[in-house]
Coordinates of C-alpha atoms and ligand atoms in Angstrom, one line a residue:
M303 CA 33.1 54.0 -9.7
R304 CA 34.9 52.0 -12.0
R305 CA 34.5 48.1 -11.9
S306 CA 36.6 45.6 -12.9
K307 CA 37.1 42.3 -11.6
P308 CA 33.5 41.5 -9.9
S309 CA 35.1 38.7 -7.6
V310 CA 37.1 41.5 -5.9
A311 CA 35.1 44.5 -6.2
T312 CA 31.7 42.9 -5.4
P313 CA 30.8 40.5 -2.6
P314 CA 32.0 37.0 -3.5
D315 CA 29.8 33.7 -2.5
L316 CA 33.3 33.0 -0.8
A317 CA 32.0 35.2 2.0
S318 CA 29.8 32.4 3.0
A319 CA 30.3 28.5 3.4
A320 CA 27.0 27.7 2.1
T321 CA 25.4 29.9 -0.6
T322 CA 24.8 32.9 -2.7
R323 CA 21.8 33.8 -4.7
P324 CA 21.1 36.6 -6.8
T325 CA 19.3 37.6 -10.1
A326 CA 18.5 39.6 -12.9
K327 CA 15.3 40.4 -14.7
D328 CA 14.4 43.1 -17.1
P329 CA 12.4 45.8 -14.9
A330 CA 10.4 47.1 -17.8
T331 CA 9.3 43.7 -19.3
G332 CA 9.7 41.4 -16.6
A333 CA 11.6 39.0 -18.9
A334 CA 14.4 37.1 -17.7
K335 CA 17.7 38.5 -18.8
Q336 CA 20.7 36.5 -17.1
R337 CA 17.9 34.8 -15.0
K338 CA 15.5 32.1 -16.4
T339 CA 12.4 31.0 -14.8
R340 CA 11.9 27.4 -15.9
Q341 CA 8.6 25.9 -15.5
Q342 CA 7.9 22.2 -15.9
Q343 CA 4.0 22.3 -15.6
P344 CA 1.6 24.9 -17.4
R345 CA 0.9 27.9 -15.1
P346 CA -2.5 28.4 -13.9
E347 CA -1.8 32.1 -14.4
K348 CA -1.5 32.7 -18.0
S349 CA -0.7 36.4 -18.2
A350 CA 2.9 37.5 -18.0
P351 CA 3.9 37.9 -14.4
A352 CA 2.8 41.4 -13.3
R353 CA 5.4 43.5 -11.5
D354 CA 5.0 46.3 -8.7
R355 CA 6.2 48.7 -11.2
S356 CA 6.5 51.5 -8.6
A357 CA 8.9 49.5 -6.7
V358 CA 10.8 48.1 -9.6
G359 CA 12.0 51.2 -11.2
N360 CA 13.6 51.5 -14.6
S361 CA 17.3 51.0 -14.5
E362 CA 19.4 48.4 -16.2
T363 CA 20.3 45.4 -14.4
K364 CA 23.9 45.1 -13.1
D365 CA 25.8 42.3 -11.7
G366 CA 23.0 39.8 -12.2
L367 CA 21.4 41.1 -9.2
H368 CA 17.5 41.7 -8.9
P369 CA 16.2 45.1 -10.3
R370 CA 15.1 46.1 -6.9
S371 CA 18.4 45.1 -5.0
R372 CA 20.0 47.8 -3.3
H373 CA 23.3 46.2 -4.0
R374 CA 23.7 46.6 -7.7
G375 CA 27.0 48.0 -8.9
A376 CA 30.2 48.4 -6.7
Y377 CA 29.5 49.4 -3.1
D378 CA 29.7 53.1 -2.3
F379 CA 32.4 52.5 0.7
A380 CA 32.6 56.3 1.3
A381 CA 28.6 56.2 2.3
L382 CA 29.2 53.0 4.1
I383 CA 32.0 54.3 6.1
A384 CA 30.1 57.6 6.8
D385 CA 27.5 55.5 8.6
S386 CA 29.9 52.8 10.0
P387 CA 33.2 54.3 10.5
A388 CA 34.6 50.8 11.7
L389 CA 34.5 49.6 8.2
A390 CA 37.4 52.3 7.3
R391 CA 40.3 50.1 8.4
F392 CA 39.3 46.9 6.1
V393 CA 38.9 49.0 3.0
I394 CA 41.7 48.3 0.4
T395 CA 42.5 49.4 -3.0
T396 CA 42.6 46.7 -5.5
K397 CA 45.4 46.5 -8.2
Y398 CA 42.4 47.3 -10.7
G399 CA 42.0 50.5 -8.4
N400 CA 38.8 49.9 -6.9
Q401 CA 37.7 50.1 -3.4
S402 CA 37.1 46.7 -1.8
I403 CA 37.9 44.7 1.4
D404 CA 39.7 41.5 1.7
F405 CA 37.2 38.8 1.6
A406 CA 39.6 36.4 3.0
T407 CA 39.5 38.0 6.3
A408 CA 36.5 36.8 8.2
E409 CA 36.6 40.1 10.5
A410 CA 36.6 42.2 7.1
V411 CA 33.6 40.4 5.9
K412 CA 31.8 41.0 9.1
A413 CA 32.3 44.4 9.3
L414 CA 31.2 44.9 5.8
N415 CA 28.1 43.2 6.6
Q416 CA 27.5 45.3 9.6
A417 CA 27.9 48.2 7.5
L418 CA 25.5 47.1 4.8
L419 CA 22.9 46.1 7.2
R420 CA 23.0 49.5 9.0
T421 CA 23.1 51.9 5.9
H422 CA 20.5 49.8 3.7
Y423 CA 18.3 48.2 6.3
G424 CA 18.6 50.3 9.5
I425 CA 19.9 47.3 11.5
S426 CA 22.3 49.0 13.8
D427 CA 23.5 46.4 16.0
W428 CA 24.2 43.0 14.0
D429 CA 26.9 40.3 15.1
I430 CA 27.2 36.5 14.9
P431 CA 29.4 34.2 17.2
V432 CA 32.9 33.0 15.8
G433 CA 32.7 30.0 13.7
Y434 CA 29.0 30.6 12.2
L435 CA 28.3 31.6 8.5
C436 CA 28.6 35.3 7.6
P437 CA 25.8 35.4 5.0
P438 CA 26.5 37.6 2.1
I439 CA 24.0 40.1 2.1
P440 CA 23.0 40.8 -1.6
G441 CA 22.4 37.2 -2.4
R442 CA 20.4 36.8 0.6
A443 CA 18.3 40.0 -0.3
D444 CA 17.8 38.7 -4.0
Y445 CA 16.0 35.5 -2.8
L446 CA 13.6 37.9 -0.8
H447 CA 13.1 40.0 -3.8
H448 CA 12.0 36.9 -5.9
L449 CA 9.8 35.9 -3.3
A450 CA 8.2 39.1 -3.2
D451 CA 7.8 38.7 -7.2
L452 CA 6.1 35.3 -6.7
L453 CA 3.6 36.6 -4.4
A454 CA 2.7 39.7 -6.5
E455 CA 1.9 37.4 -9.3
G456 CA -1.9 37.0 -9.4
N457 CA -2.3 39.9 -6.8
D458 CA -2.3 42.6 -9.8
G459 CA 1.6 42.6 -10.1
K460 CA 1.6 44.4 -6.4
I461 CA 3.7 43.0 -4.0
P462 CA 1.9 42.2 -0.8
R463 CA 3.7 44.1 2.0
G464 CA 3.3 44.5 6.0
P465 CA 2.8 42.2 8.9
K466 CA -0.3 40.6 7.4
I467 CA 2.4 38.6 5.2
S468 CA 3.7 35.7 7.2
V469 CA 7.0 34.0 6.4
L470 CA 8.2 30.8 7.8
D471 CA 12.3 30.6 7.5
V472 CA 13.4 27.2 8.1
G473 CA 17.0 27.3 9.5
V474 CA 17.0 30.9 10.4
G475 CA 20.5 30.5 11.5
A476 CA 22.6 32.7 13.9
S477 CA 22.4 35.9 11.5
A478 CA 18.5 35.9 11.2
I479 CA 19.3 37.4 7.9
Y480 CA 16.2 36.4 5.9
P481 CA 14.0 37.8 8.8
L482 CA 16.1 41.1 8.9
I483 CA 16.0 42.1 5.4
G484 CA 12.4 40.6 4.4
H485 CA 11.3 42.9 7.3
R486 CA 13.0 45.9 6.5
E487 CA 12.3 45.7 3.0
Y488 CA 8.6 44.7 2.6
G489 CA 7.5 44.7 6.5
W490 CA 6.8 40.9 6.5
H491 CA 6.3 39.0 9.9
F492 CA 8.8 36.2 10.1
V493 CA 8.8 32.9 12.1
G494 CA 12.4 31.5 12.0
T495 CA 13.1 28.0 13.2
D496 CA 16.2 26.2 13.8
C497 CA 17.7 23.0 15.8
D498 CA 20.9 24.9 17.0
A499 CA 20.2 26.6 20.3
D500 CA 23.1 28.6 20.1
A501 CA 22.2 29.8 16.5
L502 CA 18.7 31.1 18.1
A503 CA 20.4 32.7 20.7
S504 CA 22.2 34.6 18.6
A505 CA 19.4 35.6 16.3
Q506 CA 17.5 36.6 19.6
R507 CA 20.1 39.0 20.7
I508 CA 20.0 40.7 17.3
I509 CA 16.2 41.2 17.5
K510 CA 16.5 42.4 21.0
A511 CA 19.2 44.8 20.0
N512 CA 17.5 46.6 17.3
Q513 CA 14.2 48.3 17.5
G514 CA 11.0 47.2 16.1
L515 CA 11.9 43.7 15.5
G516 CA 10.5 42.1 18.6
T517 CA 7.0 42.0 17.3
A518 CA 8.2 41.3 13.6
I519 CA 10.5 38.0 14.2
T520 CA 9.6 35.1 16.2
L521 CA 12.0 32.1 16.7
R522 CA 11.2 28.7 17.6
R523 CA 13.4 25.5 18.4
Q524 CA 13.1 22.6 16.1
R525 CA 14.2 19.5 18.3
S526 CA 14.2 17.0 15.5
P527 CA 17.0 17.9 12.9
Q528 CA 15.3 15.4 10.4
T529 CA 11.9 17.4 10.6
L530 CA 11.0 20.7 9.0
F531 CA 7.6 21.7 10.1
A532 CA 6.1 19.3 12.4
G533 CA 7.0 20.5 16.0
V534 CA 7.6 24.1 15.2
V535 CA 4.0 25.0 13.5
Q536 CA 0.6 24.9 15.0
T537 CA -2.4 23.0 13.0
D538 CA -4.1 25.8 12.4
E539 CA -1.2 28.0 11.3
H540 CA -0.7 29.3 7.7
F541 CA 2.1 30.8 6.1
D542 CA 2.4 32.8 2.8
I543 CA 5.6 31.6 1.9
S544 CA 8.6 29.6 3.4
V545 CA 12.1 30.2 2.8
C546 CA 15.1 28.0 3.4
N547 CA 18.7 28.0 2.9
P548 CA 19.5 24.3 3.5
P549 CA 22.9 22.8 4.7
F550 CA 23.7 21.4 1.3
H551 CA 26.8 18.9 2.1
A552 CA 25.9 14.9 2.8
S553 CA 28.6 14.8 5.2
A554 CA 31.4 16.6 7.4
A555 CA 33.9 15.2 5.3
E556 CA 32.5 16.6 2.0
A557 CA 31.6 20.0 3.9
A558 CA 35.5 20.0 5.0
A559 CA 36.4 19.4 1.3
G560 CA 34.3 22.3 0.2
S561 CA 35.5 24.8 2.6
T562 CA 39.0 23.8 2.0
R563 CA 38.3 24.5 -2.0
K564 CA 37.0 28.0 -1.1
W565 CA 40.0 28.4 1.2
H566 CA 42.4 27.8 -1.5
H567 CA 40.5 30.1 -3.8
L568 CA 40.6 33.1 -1.4
G569 CA 44.3 32.0 -0.5
K570 CA 45.2 32.6 -4.1
H571 CA 43.8 36.3 -3.8
A572 CA 45.5 36.9 -0.4
A573 CA 48.7 35.6 -1.9
A574 CA 48.5 37.8 -5.2
R575 CA 48.7 40.6 -2.6
G576 CA 51.3 39.1 -0.5
G577 CA 48.9 38.5 2.3
T578 CA 48.2 35.3 4.2
P579 CA 44.6 33.6 3.8
V580 CA 42.6 33.4 6.7
L581 CA 39.4 31.4 6.9
N582 CA 36.8 33.8 6.7
F583 CA 33.4 32.0 6.4
G584 CA 33.3 29.4 9.0
G585 CA 29.9 27.5 9.2
K586 CA 28.8 25.2 12.2
D587 CA 28.1 21.5 11.4
G588 CA 24.5 22.1 10.9
E589 CA 24.7 24.9 8.9
L590 CA 26.9 22.9 6.3
W591 CA 25.8 19.5 6.2
C592 CA 22.8 17.2 6.9
E593 CA 21.9 13.7 5.9
G594 CA 21.6 13.4 2.1
G595 CA 22.7 17.1 1.6
E596 CA 20.6 19.5 0.1
V597 CA 18.5 16.9 -1.8
G598 CA 17.7 14.9 1.3
F599 CA 16.7 18.2 3.2
I600 CA 14.5 19.3 0.4
T601 CA 12.9 16.1 -0.3
R602 CA 12.1 15.7 3.3
M603 CA 10.7 19.2 3.4
I604 CA 8.6 18.2 0.0
G605 CA 7.5 15.1 1.7
E606 CA 6.3 17.2 4.9
S607 CA 4.8 19.9 2.6
R608 CA 2.6 17.1 1.3
Q609 CA 1.3 16.0 4.7
T610 CA 0.3 19.9 5.2
P611 CA -0.3 21.3 1.9
G612 CA -2.2 24.1 3.3
L613 CA 0.5 25.3 5.6
C614 CA 1.9 27.8 3.0
L615 CA 0.9 29.3 0.0
W616 CA 4.2 28.9 -1.6
F617 CA 7.0 26.5 -0.2
T618 CA 10.5 27.5 -1.2
S619 CA 14.3 26.5 -1.0
L620 CA 17.5 27.5 -2.4
V621 CA 19.2 24.8 -4.3
S622 CA 22.8 25.4 -4.5
K623 CA 24.0 22.3 -7.0
E624 CA 22.5 22.2 -10.5
S625 CA 22.7 18.5 -10.3
S626 CA 20.4 18.4 -7.4
V627 CA 17.6 19.8 -9.4
P628 CA 16.4 16.6 -11.5
M629 CA 16.0 14.8 -8.1
I630 CA 14.1 17.6 -6.6
V631 CA 11.8 18.0 -9.5
R632 CA 11.0 14.3 -9.3
A633 CA 10.1 14.4 -5.8
L634 CA 7.7 17.4 -6.6
Q635 CA 6.3 15.4 -9.2
A636 CA 5.9 12.5 -7.0
A637 CA 4.2 14.7 -4.3
H638 CA 1.7 16.0 -7.1
V639 CA 2.4 19.7 -6.4
R640 CA -0.1 21.9 -8.4
E641 CA 2.6 24.1 -9.8
R642 CA 6.3 24.4 -9.3
R643 CA 9.0 27.1 -10.4
V644 CA 12.9 26.8 -10.7
I645 CA 14.1 30.4 -10.7
D646 CA 17.8 30.7 -11.8
L647 CA 20.0 33.3 -9.5
S648 CA 23.1 34.4 -10.8
H649 CA 25.7 36.5 -8.8
G650 CA 29.4 36.9 -10.3
Q651 CA 30.3 33.4 -11.1
K652 CA 28.1 31.7 -8.7
R653 CA 25.0 30.3 -10.0
S654 CA 22.0 28.9 -7.8
R655 CA 18.3 28.6 -8.0
I656 CA 15.2 28.8 -6.2
V657 CA 12.7 26.2 -6.3
A658 CA 9.0 26.8 -5.2
W659 CA 6.1 24.8 -5.3
T660 CA 2.4 25.2 -4.3
F661 CA -0.6 22.5 -3.7
L662 CA -3.2 25.3 -4.3
D663 CA -5.1 25.7 -7.6
E664 CA -5.6 29.1 -9.0
R665 CA -9.1 29.5 -7.2
Q666 CA -7.7 28.5 -4.1
R667 CA -4.9 31.0 -4.2
R668 CA -7.3 33.7 -5.1
D669 CA -9.2 32.6 -2.1
W670 CA -6.3 32.7 0.1
R671 CA -5.3 36.3 -1.0
G672 CA -8.8 37.4 -0.4
V673 CA -9.0 36.1 3.0
R674 CA -5.5 37.2 4.2
W675 CA -4.3 40.1 2.4
Q676 CA -7.2 42.4 2.4
Ligands
SAH769 N1 19.5 31.2 6.9 C1 20.8 31.2 7.4 C2 21.3 30.1 7.9 C3 21.4 29.0 7.0 S1 22.4 27.6 7.4 C4 21.6 31.9 6.0 O1 21.0 31.7 5.1 O2 22.7 32.3 6.4 C5 21.1 26.4 7.8 C6 20.5 26.4 9.0 O3 19.4 25.3 9.0 C7 21.5 26.1 10.1 O4 21.3 27.2 11.2 C8 20.9 24.8 10.9 O5 21.1 24.6 12.3 C9 19.6 24.9 10.4 N2 18.8 23.7 10.4 C10 19.2 22.3 10.1 N3 18.2 21.3 10.4 C11 17.3 22.0 10.4 C12 16.0 21.7 10.7 N4 15.4 20.5 10.6 N5 14.9 22.7 11.1 C13 15.4 23.9 11.2 N6 16.7 24.4 10.9 C14 17.5 23.3 10.6

C-alpha cells in the first residue's frame, strides 16, 4: 500500500488527548535508529543489550515504531474490515489515494481501535464510555515492547513471558489498554489501579466481556489521587515492572488549551476535506491533569518508590514533554536510584519518552530473576 502523509495514513496522536509513544530500533544490531536510549549513569550491565531475536525478526523499521510492533506500515483496512465489518463505513480515501479514517471523528477512531484490538490482540469486545480517552493503539503497544526489552536485558536477551511476570499499571483508565496488549503480547499478569470509579467499572466490563482476562488482570481502586502505590499494593507484594501514562497537564485550563490546539489541528484536516471537525479524543479531568502536571505526578511516584524500593524491579512512566525530563532526572538523582534510563519514542511527528529507574544493583536484579522468573 502506498504511503504518503503519515499524519493521515497512520494513527496520529490526535486520537488521544494525552499521549502517544512509539519507537525504532535496528532489529539486527539492537542499536537505536530514530530512537535513542540515554543513560545518565553507567550501566551495571556492560554488554550490549541482548534481544529476543526469535521475536524481533529482521525487517526494517518503519514509522519509528518498535521492530516487534504489529502496526508498522499502513493499516491493512481490508484485513481489519474482514474481521470487523463495522469499520467499513468509516474508511475514507485520502487525497493521496490512501485508505484511512477521519481521525477527527470520535466514532471512527473508536471503530479503528475496536478493529485493531480484535485483529491483532483477540479482544473482541472493547468499548469505553463517552468522554474517556481513546488511546492510540500503536503507541501504547510500543511502550510495552520497550518494557519487554528492558526485562530481557540481563536475562540472556530473552523476554520473560507468562503470568509469572507481574506488571503494575498505575492509572489503568477506562480502556485497560496496557493490560490488554501486555497480556495478549507477552502473557503477563497485570494489576491496574485508578482513582476514577467509572473508569474502573469500564475496565472491569472489558475484562469480563473477553475470555481469559479474568485471571490475567486485577483492578484496584486508589482512593487518594496524590498517592500512587500506598493503599493499592500489599507490603509483601512485588512487581517486575510498573507502567504509567500520567495525566500531564497541571490544571483544567491548561488541559482545555491543549485540547483546543489539537481540535484546531484536526479541524484543519477536516476543513480541507470540506468536513466539520468533531472533538474525537475526550478525556476526563483525572485523565488530563493533576497537581503539578506530569512532573508533579512522576516526582510523587519517584518519592514513593524510594520508600518502597523493592516493590518493582523497574519503575517506569511515560514523559510527554521534553521539558519535564531535567526535573524528573533531578528527582531520580535525589532519590539515589541505582540506575535510570530515558528511552526516546517517536511516532509520526510526536515524540515522547519512557523514564525507567531501579533501586536494585546488578546482583539483586540477578537474584530477583532467579527467584521469580525460573
Ligand atoms: N492508561 C490509560 C489511561 C491514562 S490517563 C491510557 O494510557 O490510555 C491517566 C489515568 O490515571 C486516569 O485514568 C486517571 O484517573 C488515573 N489516575 C490519576 N491519578 C491516579 C492515582 N493517584 N492512582 C491511580 N490512577 C490515577
